[in-house]
XYZ file of C-alpha atoms in Angstrom:
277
model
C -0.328 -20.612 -11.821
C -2.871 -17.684 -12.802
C -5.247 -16.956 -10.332
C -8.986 -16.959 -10.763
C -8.709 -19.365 -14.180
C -8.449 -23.150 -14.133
C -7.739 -23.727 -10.495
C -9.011 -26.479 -8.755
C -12.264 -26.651 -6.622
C -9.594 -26.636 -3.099
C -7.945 -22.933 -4.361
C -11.682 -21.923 -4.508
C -10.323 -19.212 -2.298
C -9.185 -17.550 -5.175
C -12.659 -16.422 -5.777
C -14.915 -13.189 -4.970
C -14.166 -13.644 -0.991
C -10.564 -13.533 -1.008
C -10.388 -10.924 -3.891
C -12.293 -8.547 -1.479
C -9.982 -9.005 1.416
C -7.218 -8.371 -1.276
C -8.308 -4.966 -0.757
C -7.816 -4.771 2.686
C -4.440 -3.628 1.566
C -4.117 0.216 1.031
C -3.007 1.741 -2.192
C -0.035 3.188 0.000
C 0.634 -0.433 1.019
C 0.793 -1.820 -2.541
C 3.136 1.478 -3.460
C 5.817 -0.281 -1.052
C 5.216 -2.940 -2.184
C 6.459 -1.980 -5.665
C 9.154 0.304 -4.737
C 10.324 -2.251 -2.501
C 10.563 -4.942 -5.843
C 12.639 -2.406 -8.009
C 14.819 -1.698 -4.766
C 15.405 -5.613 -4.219
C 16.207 -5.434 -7.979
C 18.645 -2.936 -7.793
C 20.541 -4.026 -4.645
C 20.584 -7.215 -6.262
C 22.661 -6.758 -9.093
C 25.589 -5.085 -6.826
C 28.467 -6.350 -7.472
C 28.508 -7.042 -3.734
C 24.797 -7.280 -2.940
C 24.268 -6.427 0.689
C 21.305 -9.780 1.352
C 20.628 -7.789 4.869
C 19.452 -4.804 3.034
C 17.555 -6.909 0.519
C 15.957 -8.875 3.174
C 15.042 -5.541 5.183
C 13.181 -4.361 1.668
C 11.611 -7.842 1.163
C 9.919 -7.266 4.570
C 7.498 -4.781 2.618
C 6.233 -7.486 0.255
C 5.598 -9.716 2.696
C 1.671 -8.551 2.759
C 1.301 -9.184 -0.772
C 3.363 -12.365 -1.619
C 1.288 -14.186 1.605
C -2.151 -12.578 0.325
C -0.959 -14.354 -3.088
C 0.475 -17.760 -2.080
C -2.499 -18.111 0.583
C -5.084 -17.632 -2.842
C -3.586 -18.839 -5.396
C -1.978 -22.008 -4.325
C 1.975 -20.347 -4.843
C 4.922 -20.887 -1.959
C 7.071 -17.925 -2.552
C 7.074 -17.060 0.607
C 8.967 -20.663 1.412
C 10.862 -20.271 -1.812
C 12.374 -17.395 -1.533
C 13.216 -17.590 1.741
C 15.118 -20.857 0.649
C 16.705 -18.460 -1.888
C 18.088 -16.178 0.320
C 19.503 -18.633 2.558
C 21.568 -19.962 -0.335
C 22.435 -16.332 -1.244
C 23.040 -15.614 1.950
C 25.680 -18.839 2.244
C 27.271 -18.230 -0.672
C 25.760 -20.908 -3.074
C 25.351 -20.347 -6.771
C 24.242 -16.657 -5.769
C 23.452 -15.350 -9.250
C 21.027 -18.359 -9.915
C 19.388 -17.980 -6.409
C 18.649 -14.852 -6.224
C 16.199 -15.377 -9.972
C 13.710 -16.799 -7.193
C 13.598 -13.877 -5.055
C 13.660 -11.630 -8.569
C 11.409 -13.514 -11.203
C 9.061 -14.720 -7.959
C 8.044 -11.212 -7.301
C 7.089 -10.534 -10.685
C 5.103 -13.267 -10.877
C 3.233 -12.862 -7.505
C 2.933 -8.431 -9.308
C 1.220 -10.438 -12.117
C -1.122 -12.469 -10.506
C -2.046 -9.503 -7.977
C -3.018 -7.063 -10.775
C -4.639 -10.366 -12.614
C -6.901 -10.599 -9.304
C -7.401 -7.203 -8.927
C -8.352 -7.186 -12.585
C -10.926 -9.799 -12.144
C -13.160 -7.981 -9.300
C -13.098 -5.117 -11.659
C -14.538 -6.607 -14.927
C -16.723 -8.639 -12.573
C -18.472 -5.624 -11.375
C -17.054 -6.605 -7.860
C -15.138 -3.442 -6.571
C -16.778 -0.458 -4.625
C -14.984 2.320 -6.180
C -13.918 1.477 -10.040
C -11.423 4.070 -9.733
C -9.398 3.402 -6.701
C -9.162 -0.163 -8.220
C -7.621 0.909 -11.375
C -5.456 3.094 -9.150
C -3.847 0.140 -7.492
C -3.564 -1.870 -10.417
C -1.531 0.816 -12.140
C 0.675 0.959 -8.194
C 1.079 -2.819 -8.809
C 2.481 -2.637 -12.208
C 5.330 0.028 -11.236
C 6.973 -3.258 -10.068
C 7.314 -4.930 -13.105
C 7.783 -1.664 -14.995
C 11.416 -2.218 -15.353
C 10.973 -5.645 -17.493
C 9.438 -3.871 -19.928
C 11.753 -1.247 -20.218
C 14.222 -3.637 -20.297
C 12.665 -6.196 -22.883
C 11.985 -2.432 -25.105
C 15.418 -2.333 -25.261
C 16.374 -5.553 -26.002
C 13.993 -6.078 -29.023
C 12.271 -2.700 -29.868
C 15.889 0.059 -29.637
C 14.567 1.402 -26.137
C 11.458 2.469 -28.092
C 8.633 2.463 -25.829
C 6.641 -0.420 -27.488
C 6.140 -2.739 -24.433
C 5.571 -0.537 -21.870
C 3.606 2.077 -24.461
C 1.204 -0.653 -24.862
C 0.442 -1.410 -21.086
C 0.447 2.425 -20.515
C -2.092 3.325 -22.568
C -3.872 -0.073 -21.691
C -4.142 1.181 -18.096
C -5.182 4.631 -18.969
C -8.090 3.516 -20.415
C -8.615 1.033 -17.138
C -8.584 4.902 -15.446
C -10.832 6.866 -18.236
C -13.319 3.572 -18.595
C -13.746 3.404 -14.811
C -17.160 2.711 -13.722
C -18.588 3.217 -17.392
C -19.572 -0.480 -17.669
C -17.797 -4.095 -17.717
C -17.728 -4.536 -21.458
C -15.374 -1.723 -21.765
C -13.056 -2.448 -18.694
C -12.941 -6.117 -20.143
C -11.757 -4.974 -23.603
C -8.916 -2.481 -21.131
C -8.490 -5.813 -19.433
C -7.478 -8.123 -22.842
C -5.045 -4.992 -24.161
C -3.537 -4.783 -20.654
C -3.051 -9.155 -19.954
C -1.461 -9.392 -23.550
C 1.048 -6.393 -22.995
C 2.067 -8.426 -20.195
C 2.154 -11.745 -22.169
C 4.102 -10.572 -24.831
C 6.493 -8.998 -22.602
C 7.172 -12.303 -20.519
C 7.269 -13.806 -23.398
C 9.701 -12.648 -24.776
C 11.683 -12.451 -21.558
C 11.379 -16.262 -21.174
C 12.689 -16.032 -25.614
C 15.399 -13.377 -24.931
C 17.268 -15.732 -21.763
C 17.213 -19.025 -24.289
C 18.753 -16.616 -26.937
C 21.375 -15.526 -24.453
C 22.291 -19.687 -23.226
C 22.244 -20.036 -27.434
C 25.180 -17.689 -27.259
C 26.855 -18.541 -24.238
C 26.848 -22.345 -23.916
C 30.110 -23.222 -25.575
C 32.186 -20.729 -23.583
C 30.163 -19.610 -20.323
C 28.121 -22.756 -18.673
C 27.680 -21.188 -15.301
C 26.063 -18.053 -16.778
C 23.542 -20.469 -18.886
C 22.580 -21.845 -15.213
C 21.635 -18.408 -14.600
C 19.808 -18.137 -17.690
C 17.781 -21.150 -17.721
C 16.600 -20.037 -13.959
C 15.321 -16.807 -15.296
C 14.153 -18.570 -18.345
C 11.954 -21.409 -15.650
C 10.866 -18.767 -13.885
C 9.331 -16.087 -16.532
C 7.583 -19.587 -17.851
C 5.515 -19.495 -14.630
C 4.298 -16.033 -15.551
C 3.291 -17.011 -19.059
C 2.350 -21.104 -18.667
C -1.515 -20.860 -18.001
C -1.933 -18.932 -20.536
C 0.022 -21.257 -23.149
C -1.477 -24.379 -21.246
C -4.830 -22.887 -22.259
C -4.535 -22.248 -26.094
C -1.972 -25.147 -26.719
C -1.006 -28.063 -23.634
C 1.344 -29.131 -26.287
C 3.268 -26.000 -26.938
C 3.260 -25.433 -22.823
C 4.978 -28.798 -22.984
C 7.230 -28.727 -25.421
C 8.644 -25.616 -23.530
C 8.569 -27.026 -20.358
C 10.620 -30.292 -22.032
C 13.190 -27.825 -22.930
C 13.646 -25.707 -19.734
C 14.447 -29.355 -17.989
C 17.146 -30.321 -20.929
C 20.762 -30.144 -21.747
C 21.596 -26.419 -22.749
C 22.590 -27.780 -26.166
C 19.004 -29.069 -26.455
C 17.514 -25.373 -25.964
C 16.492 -23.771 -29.311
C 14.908 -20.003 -29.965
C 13.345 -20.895 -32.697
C 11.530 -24.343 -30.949
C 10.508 -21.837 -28.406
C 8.976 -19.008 -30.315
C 7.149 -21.510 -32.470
C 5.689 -22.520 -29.228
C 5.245 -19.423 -27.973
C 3.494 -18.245 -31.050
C 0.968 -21.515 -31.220
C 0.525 -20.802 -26.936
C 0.092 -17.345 -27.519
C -2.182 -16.834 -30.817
C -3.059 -13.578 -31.854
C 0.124 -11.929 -30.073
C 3.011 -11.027 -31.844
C 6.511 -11.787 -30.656
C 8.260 -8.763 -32.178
């Protein structure tokens, strides 16, 4: 669910009023925030992960996912803390945990997508500060697209070049006018895009490789693959309810049923104008 587009009248609270008191939060609170998300994601991948220590760094996100779920109709506060009780128990661990992981990404996207609405609205005091905090919001999800660089660009910098020099120009353009900030905004929300985009491509790839000798690591996959879809779905929904879907069909189905090249077709008709690779 993206925030501030297509909701229904009762999420109204998504709007100008709630945006403001977004900003009750200090830049140095959104900073823990996103050191706390790469933290989680480190701990995480232990080979032993340590869920007390996680849970003590998922304390600092609590001000942000809450903000989120309370605007934009989301529950990852419930869900995750669903997922760490089954993490914490022992239960299919590895596919669990993509809640706590993939959630927080999602509720980085949607806070940068709000924060990125009072700013080409002309809504923020200080133009800025509120690039500022975008940029502190998106050194959570900075390791996605160093990681999706690697997978499909050699570790060049294409990914995360492209949101990098979006927000610099968020930072040079600040307070010069909306039209500008709005064309930082487009370069910036399809950097993003493309990268979860490809995330959702790269984990249906993987399941294409691994379902005739690994199913329990294809459960894993089709998590991350479900939850990356969130990130991307409005968007798709928007352009093409057909291609949103026909992807959606296939996240539900067999893993046999799950095809790369299905899902880039849809991804390319969902996503026009945005290239894969």
């Amino acid at each position: 669910m993206r925030c501030g587009i297509g909701l229904a009248v009762a999420l109204f609270a998504c709007g100008a009023a709630a945006q403001d008191a977004d900003r009750a939060l200090s830049i140095e609170a959104i900073r823990a925030y996103a050191e706390a998300e790469v933290k989680i994601e480190r701990l995480r991948k232990q080979a032993a992960p340590d869920w007390a220590a996680i849970r003590a760094e998922y304390a600092a996100t609590q001000p942000v996912v809450k903000r989120i779920d309370a605007a934009c109709g989301t529950s990852y506060a419930r869900e995750i803390d669903a997922a760490f009780a089954q993490c914490t128990a022992g239960v299919d661990v590895k596919v669990h945990q993509q809640v706590l992981a993939k959630g927080l990404q999602h509720v980085t996207v949607l806070a940068m997508e709000r924060e990125l609405d009072a700013l080409t609205a002309g809504r923020v005091p200080d133009t800025g500060q509120s690039a500022e905090r975008i940029r502190a919001y998106f050194e959570g999800i900075r390791p996605t697209f160093t990681r999706r660089d690697k997978d499909y660009f050699e570790g060049n910098k294409t990914l995360e070049a492209a949101a990098e020099q979006a927000l610099a120009e968020l930072q040079t353009i600040a307070g010069s006018g909306q039209g500008e900030a709005a064309v930082a905004r487009r370069a910036l929300d399809d950097a993003v895009a493309r990268t979860y985009a490809l995330s959702l491509l790269y984990e249906i790839e993987e399941i294409e490789k691994l379902r005739d000798s690994d199913r329990p690591a294809c459960a894993v996959k089709v998590k991350e693959a479900q939850m990356f879809f969130r990130i991307v779905k409005q968007r798709i929904e928007r352009r093409s309810p057909q291609s949103a879907a026909t992807i959606a069909a296939m996240l539900q189905a067999d893993y046999d049923k799950m095809s790369a090249a299905t899902l880039r077709a849809a991804l390319e008709q969902g996503l026009a104008g945005i290239r894969l690779q």
